[in-house]
């Protein structure tokens, strides 16, 4: 973790790493198994299958590069209900503590599993969700696709710390995504002693 923070101090998960180093309880891991929960919903099933295949290939490629890095992958199709998905996850956790749980694509399932990870101490990875605040639900929940506010913060921090910029003007759509990304951007600008000189908004149907 210390090496990660030294090399990537501005990455999305740097805050989580810092909290763990300061003494917060770490994840309860006792196996080298990753649990992949595939989506059972028709509209997301194809994407979920593609993510699973990509993950399995990545595990295989890693094992070919280093024979000592062996990761086992268990795959299960998520239940058709959120409650059913939680029950099957809990049954799995009772048998072994996974290296991580990679969640399905449904919003409700992702939110519930993220909350469960907080109390069962397992790393939960949401591969596709852009839900606002999902990663804040638990110190063990991670979004591969970060929400708009985090993207805004990252853009501002990169602009200030890496590009050396000090004044900013923004143009964004008047919708939830636009307001969230500008909120994160503006907060990071102020925190880094830079200045927002102008904010402009537009509607999607603006010509």
PDB file of C-alpha atoms in Angstrom:
ATOM      1  CA  UNK A   1       0.000   0.000   0.000  1.00  0.00           C
ATOM      2  CA  UNK A   2       2.811   2.393   0.817  1.00  0.00           C
ATOM      3  CA  UNK A   3       4.403   1.737  -2.585  1.00  0.00           C
ATOM      4  CA  UNK A   4       1.033   2.241  -4.288  1.00  0.00           C
ATOM      5  CA  UNK A   5       0.540   5.616  -2.578  1.00  0.00           C
ATOM      6  CA  UNK A   6       4.079   6.683  -3.424  1.00  0.00           C
ATOM      7  CA  UNK A   7       3.651   5.881  -7.119  1.00  0.00           C
ATOM      8  CA  UNK A   8      -0.013   6.850  -7.563  1.00  0.00           C
ATOM      9  CA  UNK A   9      -0.902   9.515  -4.959  1.00  0.00           C
ATOM     10  CA  UNK A  10      -3.751  10.991  -7.021  1.00  0.00           C
ATOM     11  CA  UNK A  11      -5.475   7.821  -8.161  1.00  0.00           C
ATOM     12  CA  UNK A  12      -9.125   7.184  -7.257  1.00  0.00           C
ATOM     13  CA  UNK A  13      -8.313   4.596  -4.564  1.00  0.00           C
ATOM     14  CA  UNK A  14      -5.470   6.456  -2.846  1.00  0.00           C
ATOM     15  CA  UNK A  15      -7.813   7.605  -0.067  1.00  0.00           C
ATOM     16  CA  UNK A  16      -8.868   4.054   0.735  1.00  0.00           C
ATOM     17  CA  UNK A  17      -5.247   2.904   0.865  1.00  0.00           C
ATOM     18  CA  UNK A  18      -4.387   5.765   3.246  1.00  0.00           C
ATOM     19  CA  UNK A  19      -7.259   4.862   5.576  1.00  0.00           C
ATOM     20  CA  UNK A  20      -6.171   1.216   5.755  1.00  0.00           C
ATOM     21  CA  UNK A  21      -2.586   2.251   6.537  1.00  0.00           C
ATOM     22  CA  UNK A  22      -3.848   4.509   9.335  1.00  0.00           C
ATOM     23  CA  UNK A  23      -5.183   1.459  11.105  1.00  0.00           C
ATOM     24  CA  UNK A  24      -8.635   0.700   9.727  1.00  0.00           C
ATOM     25  CA  UNK A  25      -9.545  -2.965   9.642  1.00  0.00           C
ATOM     26  CA  UNK A  26      -8.430  -4.665   6.453  1.00  0.00           C
ATOM     27  CA  UNK A  27     -10.424  -7.057   4.362  1.00  0.00           C
ATOM     28  CA  UNK A  28     -10.872 -10.581   5.718  1.00  0.00           C
ATOM     29  CA  UNK A  29      -9.254 -12.694   2.999  1.00  0.00           C
ATOM     30  CA  UNK A  30      -8.336 -16.331   3.486  1.00  0.00           C
ATOM     31  CA  UNK A  31      -8.293 -17.716  -0.059  1.00  0.00           C
ATOM     32  CA  UNK A  32      -7.028 -16.926  -3.540  1.00  0.00           C
ATOM     33  CA  UNK A  33     -10.502 -17.266  -5.065  1.00  0.00           C
ATOM     34  CA  UNK A  34     -12.415 -14.529  -6.851  1.00  0.00           C
ATOM     35  CA  UNK A  35     -16.182 -14.856  -7.010  1.00  0.00           C
ATOM     36  CA  UNK A  36     -17.670 -13.603 -10.287  1.00  0.00           C
ATOM     37  CA  UNK A  37     -21.405 -12.920 -10.060  1.00  0.00           C
ATOM     38  CA  UNK A  38     -22.740 -12.873 -13.602  1.00  0.00           C
ATOM     39  CA  UNK A  39     -25.862 -10.958 -14.502  1.00  0.00           C
ATOM     40  CA  UNK A  40     -28.984 -13.024 -15.135  1.00  0.00           C
ATOM     41  CA  UNK A  41     -30.942 -10.103 -16.609  1.00  0.00           C
ATOM     42  CA  UNK A  42     -31.505 -10.467 -20.349  1.00  0.00           C
ATOM     43  CA  UNK A  43     -30.531  -6.869 -21.176  1.00  0.00           C
ATOM     44  CA  UNK A  44     -27.138  -7.106 -19.430  1.00  0.00           C
ATOM     45  CA  UNK A  45     -26.371 -10.822 -19.768  1.00  0.00           C
ATOM     46  CA  UNK A  46     -24.251 -10.442 -22.910  1.00  0.00           C
ATOM     47  CA  UNK A  47     -22.093  -7.674 -21.397  1.00  0.00           C
ATOM     48  CA  UNK A  48     -21.686  -9.663 -18.186  1.00  0.00           C
ATOM     49  CA  UNK A  49     -20.529 -12.733 -20.118  1.00  0.00           C
ATOM     50  CA  UNK A  50     -17.960 -10.609 -21.987  1.00  0.00           C
ATOM     51  CA  UNK A  51     -16.593  -9.164 -18.725  1.00  0.00           C
ATOM     52  CA  UNK A  52     -16.329 -12.665 -17.249  1.00  0.00           C
ATOM     53  CA  UNK A  53     -14.447 -13.987 -20.282  1.00  0.00           C
ATOM     54  CA  UNK A  54     -12.061 -11.041 -20.163  1.00  0.00           C
ATOM     55  CA  UNK A  55     -11.445 -11.599 -16.452  1.00  0.00           C
ATOM     56  CA  UNK A  56     -10.764 -15.311 -16.955  1.00  0.00           C
ATOM     57  CA  UNK A  57      -8.316 -14.535 -19.748  1.00  0.00           C
ATOM     58  CA  UNK A  58      -6.518 -11.963 -17.568  1.00  0.00           C
ATOM     59  CA  UNK A  59      -6.155 -14.554 -14.794  1.00  0.00           C
ATOM     60  CA  UNK A  60      -4.776 -17.078 -17.285  1.00  0.00           C
ATOM     61  CA  UNK A  61      -2.314 -14.562 -18.726  1.00  0.00           C
ATOM     62  CA  UNK A  62      -1.111 -13.609 -15.233  1.00  0.00           C
ATOM     63  CA  UNK A  63      -0.507 -17.268 -14.359  1.00  0.00           C
ATOM     64  CA  UNK A  64       1.555 -17.721 -17.529  1.00  0.00           C
ATOM     65  CA  UNK A  65       3.771 -14.779 -16.609  1.00  0.00           C
ATOM     66  CA  UNK A  66       4.273 -15.877 -13.009  1.00  0.00           C
ATOM     67  CA  UNK A  67       3.459 -19.457 -11.978  1.00  0.00           C
ATOM     68  CA  UNK A  68       3.407 -18.433  -8.308  1.00  0.00           C
ATOM     69  CA  UNK A  69       0.509 -16.040  -8.863  1.00  0.00           C
ATOM     70  CA  UNK A  70      -2.400 -18.432  -8.946  1.00  0.00           C
ATOM     71  CA  UNK A  71      -5.938 -17.087  -8.751  1.00  0.00           C
ATOM     72  CA  UNK A  72      -8.979 -19.338  -8.826  1.00  0.00           C
ATOM     73  CA  UNK A  73     -12.245 -18.002 -10.252  1.00  0.00           C
ATOM     74  CA  UNK A  74     -15.691 -19.217  -9.215  1.00  0.00           C
ATOM     75  CA  UNK A  75     -18.549 -18.003 -11.401  1.00  0.00           C
ATOM     76  CA  UNK A  76     -22.219 -17.951 -10.461  1.00  0.00           C
ATOM     77  CA  UNK A  77     -25.238 -16.419 -12.136  1.00  0.00           C
ATOM     78  CA  UNK A  78     -26.853 -13.868  -9.888  1.00  0.00           C
ATOM     79  CA  UNK A  79     -30.366 -14.618  -8.723  1.00  0.00           C
ATOM     80  CA  UNK A  80     -33.310 -12.884 -10.377  1.00  0.00           C
ATOM     81  CA  UNK A  81     -33.950 -10.918  -7.170  1.00  0.00           C
ATOM     82  CA  UNK A  82     -31.621  -8.785  -5.055  1.00  0.00           C
ATOM     83  CA  UNK A  83     -32.478 -10.818  -1.956  1.00  0.00           C
ATOM     84  CA  UNK A  84     -31.616 -14.038  -3.777  1.00  0.00           C
ATOM     85  CA  UNK A  85     -28.250 -12.625  -4.862  1.00  0.00           C
ATOM     86  CA  UNK A  86     -27.445 -11.626  -1.279  1.00  0.00           C
ATOM     87  CA  UNK A  87     -28.410 -15.060   0.024  1.00  0.00           C
ATOM     88  CA  UNK A  88     -26.183 -16.886  -2.476  1.00  0.00           C
ATOM     89  CA  UNK A  89     -23.295 -14.513  -1.723  1.00  0.00           C
ATOM     90  CA  UNK A  90     -23.674 -15.093   2.006  1.00  0.00           C
ATOM     91  CA  UNK A  91     -23.665 -18.874   1.455  1.00  0.00           C
ATOM     92  CA  UNK A  92     -20.409 -18.534  -0.511  1.00  0.00           C
ATOM     93  CA  UNK A  93     -18.840 -16.337   2.200  1.00  0.00           C
ATOM     94  CA  UNK A  94     -19.713 -18.922   4.835  1.00  0.00           C
ATOM     95  CA  UNK A  95     -17.530 -21.448   2.986  1.00  0.00           C
ATOM     96  CA  UNK A  96     -14.573 -19.245   2.075  1.00  0.00           C
ATOM     97  CA  UNK A  97     -13.365 -15.666   2.300  1.00  0.00           C
ATOM     98  CA  UNK A  98     -12.707 -14.582  -1.286  1.00  0.00           C
ATOM     99  CA  UNK A  99      -9.911 -12.471  -2.627  1.00  0.00           C
ATOM    100  CA  UNK A 100     -12.705 -10.333  -4.092  1.00  0.00           C
ATOM    101  CA  UNK A 101     -16.305 -10.452  -5.251  1.00  0.00           C
ATOM    102  CA  UNK A 102     -16.937  -9.024  -8.707  1.00  0.00           C
ATOM    103  CA  UNK A 103     -20.552  -7.995  -8.888  1.00  0.00           C
ATOM    104  CA  UNK A 104     -23.289  -8.213 -11.489  1.00  0.00           C
ATOM    105  CA  UNK A 105     -24.453  -5.164 -13.454  1.00  0.00           C
ATOM    106  CA  UNK A 106     -27.746  -4.371 -11.728  1.00  0.00           C
ATOM    107  CA  UNK A 107     -27.957  -1.129  -9.723  1.00  0.00           C
ATOM    108  CA  UNK A 108     -29.773  -2.666  -6.747  1.00  0.00           C
ATOM    109  CA  UNK A 109     -27.429  -5.669  -6.549  1.00  0.00           C
ATOM    110  CA  UNK A 110     -24.335  -3.463  -6.718  1.00  0.00           C
ATOM    111  CA  UNK A 111     -25.578  -1.159  -3.959  1.00  0.00           C
ATOM    112  CA  UNK A 112     -26.538  -4.031  -1.667  1.00  0.00           C
ATOM    113  CA  UNK A 113     -23.304  -5.967  -2.221  1.00  0.00           C
ATOM    114  CA  UNK A 114     -21.253  -2.829  -1.620  1.00  0.00           C
ATOM    115  CA  UNK A 115     -23.028  -2.358   1.713  1.00  0.00           C
ATOM    116  CA  UNK A 116     -22.577  -6.047   2.564  1.00  0.00           C
ATOM    117  CA  UNK A 117     -18.824  -5.755   1.943  1.00  0.00           C
ATOM    118  CA  UNK A 118     -18.646  -3.082   4.641  1.00  0.00           C
ATOM    119  CA  UNK A 119     -19.843  -5.492   7.329  1.00  0.00           C
ATOM    120  CA  UNK A 120     -18.442  -8.775   6.000  1.00  0.00           C
ATOM    121  CA  UNK A 121     -15.012  -7.257   5.177  1.00  0.00           C
ATOM    122  CA  UNK A 122     -14.559  -8.526   1.624  1.00  0.00           C
ATOM    123  CA  UNK A 123     -13.392  -6.477  -1.392  1.00  0.00           C
ATOM    124  CA  UNK A 124     -16.286  -5.823  -3.763  1.00  0.00           C
ATOM    125  CA  UNK A 125     -15.664  -4.663  -7.338  1.00  0.00           C
ATOM    126  CA  UNK A 126     -18.366  -3.147  -9.511  1.00  0.00           C
ATOM    127  CA  UNK A 127     -17.129  -3.442 -13.099  1.00  0.00           C
ATOM    128  CA  UNK A 128     -19.662  -1.281 -14.902  1.00  0.00           C
ATOM    129  CA  UNK A 129     -21.602   0.934 -12.490  1.00  0.00           C
ATOM    130  CA  UNK A 130     -21.334   4.727 -12.498  1.00  0.00           C
ATOM    131  CA  UNK A 131     -23.646   5.138  -9.503  1.00  0.00           C
ATOM    132  CA  UNK A 132     -22.962   8.304  -7.552  1.00  0.00           C
ATOM    133  CA  UNK A 133     -21.371   7.484  -4.191  1.00  0.00           C
ATOM    134  CA  UNK A 134     -21.271   3.695  -4.583  1.00  0.00           C
ATOM    135  CA  UNK A 135     -17.615   3.445  -3.521  1.00  0.00           C
ATOM    136  CA  UNK A 136     -18.362   5.642  -0.484  1.00  0.00           C
ATOM    137  CA  UNK A 137     -20.754   3.028   0.919  1.00  0.00           C
ATOM    138  CA  UNK A 138     -17.850   0.814   1.988  1.00  0.00           C
ATOM    139  CA  UNK A 139     -14.054   1.112   2.275  1.00  0.00           C
ATOM    140  CA  UNK A 140     -13.938  -2.248   0.491  1.00  0.00           C
ATOM    141  CA  UNK A 141     -16.140  -1.263  -2.474  1.00  0.00           C
ATOM    142  CA  UNK A 142     -14.502  -0.198  -5.730  1.00  0.00           C
ATOM    143  CA  UNK A 143     -15.875   1.075  -9.029  1.00  0.00           C
ATOM    144  CA  UNK A 144     -13.832   0.307 -12.123  1.00  0.00           C
ATOM    145  CA  UNK A 145     -15.971   2.896 -13.888  1.00  0.00           C
ATOM    146  CA  UNK A 146     -15.969   5.804 -11.395  1.00  0.00           C
ATOM    147  CA  UNK A 147     -18.948   8.091 -10.892  1.00  0.00           C
ATOM    148  CA  UNK A 148     -19.139  11.561 -12.385  1.00  0.00           C
ATOM    149  CA  UNK A 149     -18.091  13.380  -9.217  1.00  0.00           C
ATOM    150  CA  UNK A 150     -14.899  11.347  -8.883  1.00  0.00           C
ATOM    151  CA  UNK A 151     -14.137  11.934 -12.565  1.00  0.00           C
ATOM    152  CA  UNK A 152     -14.530  15.667 -11.984  1.00  0.00           C
ATOM    153  CA  UNK A 153     -12.173  15.600  -9.010  1.00  0.00           C
ATOM    154  CA  UNK A 154      -9.595  13.601 -10.947  1.00  0.00           C
ATOM    155  CA  UNK A 155      -9.703  16.022 -13.886  1.00  0.00           C
ATOM    156  CA  UNK A 156      -9.213  19.023 -11.606  1.00  0.00           C
ATOM    157  CA  UNK A 157      -6.390  17.441  -9.605  1.00  0.00           C
ATOM    158  CA  UNK A 158      -4.586  16.437 -12.783  1.00  0.00           C
ATOM    159  CA  UNK A 159      -5.028  19.909 -14.281  1.00  0.00           C
ATOM    160  CA  UNK A 160      -3.671  21.646 -11.176  1.00  0.00           C
ATOM    161  CA  UNK A 161      -0.958  19.255 -10.029  1.00  0.00           C
ATOM    162  CA  UNK A 162       0.291  17.887 -13.330  1.00  0.00           C
ATOM    163  CA  UNK A 163      -0.421  20.707 -15.797  1.00  0.00           C
ATOM    164  CA  UNK A 164       0.122  23.577 -13.363  1.00  0.00           C
ATOM    165  CA  UNK A 165      -3.135  25.368 -14.241  1.00  0.00           C
ATOM    166  CA  UNK A 166      -4.624  27.829 -11.735  1.00  0.00           C
ATOM    167  CA  UNK A 167      -7.811  29.315 -13.232  1.00  0.00           C
ATOM    168  CA  UNK A 168     -10.752  27.419 -14.695  1.00  0.00           C
ATOM    169  CA  UNK A 169     -14.017  27.921 -16.552  1.00  0.00           C
ATOM    170  CA  UNK A 170     -16.512  25.086 -17.114  1.00  0.00           C
ATOM    171  CA  UNK A 171     -19.297  24.304 -19.579  1.00  0.00           C
ATOM    172  CA  UNK A 172     -21.568  21.379 -18.720  1.00  0.00           C
ATOM    173  CA  UNK A 173     -25.114  20.100 -19.379  1.00  0.00           C
ATOM    174  CA  UNK A 174     -27.918  20.848 -16.907  1.00  0.00           C
ATOM    175  CA  UNK A 175     -28.499  17.257 -15.828  1.00  0.00           C
ATOM    176  CA  UNK A 176     -27.444  14.938 -13.012  1.00  0.00           C
ATOM    177  CA  UNK A 177     -24.208  13.938 -14.758  1.00  0.00           C
ATOM    178  CA  UNK A 178     -23.200  17.513 -15.563  1.00  0.00           C
ATOM    179  CA  UNK A 179     -23.927  18.827 -12.084  1.00  0.00           C
ATOM    180  CA  UNK A 180     -22.090  15.916 -10.433  1.00  0.00           C
ATOM    181  CA  UNK A 181     -18.923  16.230 -12.534  1.00  0.00           C
ATOM    182  CA  UNK A 182     -18.785  20.004 -12.000  1.00  0.00           C
ATOM    183  CA  UNK A 183     -19.360  19.574  -8.242  1.00  0.00           C
ATOM    184  CA  UNK A 184     -16.356  17.247  -7.970  1.00  0.00           C
ATOM    185  CA  UNK A 185     -14.288  19.451 -10.280  1.00  0.00           C
ATOM    186  CA  UNK A 186     -15.016  22.666  -8.363  1.00  0.00           C
ATOM    187  CA  UNK A 187     -14.367  21.096  -4.951  1.00  0.00           C
ATOM    188  CA  UNK A 188     -10.964  19.806  -6.077  1.00  0.00           C
ATOM    189  CA  UNK A 189     -10.085  23.174  -7.658  1.00  0.00           C
ATOM    190  CA  UNK A 190     -10.776  25.020  -4.385  1.00  0.00           C
ATOM    191  CA  UNK A 191      -8.980  22.382  -2.275  1.00  0.00           C
ATOM    192  CA  UNK A 192      -5.870  22.843  -4.433  1.00  0.00           C
ATOM    193  CA  UNK A 193      -5.885  26.653  -4.091  1.00  0.00           C
ATOM    194  CA  UNK A 194      -6.905  27.263  -7.694  1.00  0.00           C
ATOM    195  CA  UNK A 195      -9.802  29.439  -8.883  1.00  0.00           C
ATOM    196  CA  UNK A 196     -13.089  28.918 -10.705  1.00  0.00           C
ATOM    197  CA  UNK A 197     -13.693  32.082 -12.719  1.00  0.00           C
ATOM    198  CA  UNK A 198     -16.781  30.995 -14.667  1.00  0.00           C
ATOM    199  CA  UNK A 199     -19.444  28.264 -14.784  1.00  0.00           C
ATOM    200  CA  UNK A 200     -21.802  27.927 -17.729  1.00  0.00           C
ATOM    201  CA  UNK A 201     -24.638  25.431 -18.261  1.00  0.00           C
ATOM    202  CA  UNK A 202     -26.555  24.285 -21.327  1.00  0.00           C
ATOM    203  CA  UNK A 203     -29.582  22.112 -22.108  1.00  0.00           C
ATOM    204  CA  UNK A 204     -29.316  18.974 -24.245  1.00  0.00           C
ATOM    205  CA  UNK A 205     -31.604  20.436 -26.916  1.00  0.00           C
ATOM    206  CA  UNK A 206     -29.486  23.587 -27.267  1.00  0.00           C
ATOM    207  CA  UNK A 207     -28.451  24.092 -30.910  1.00  0.00           C
TER     208      UNK A 207
END
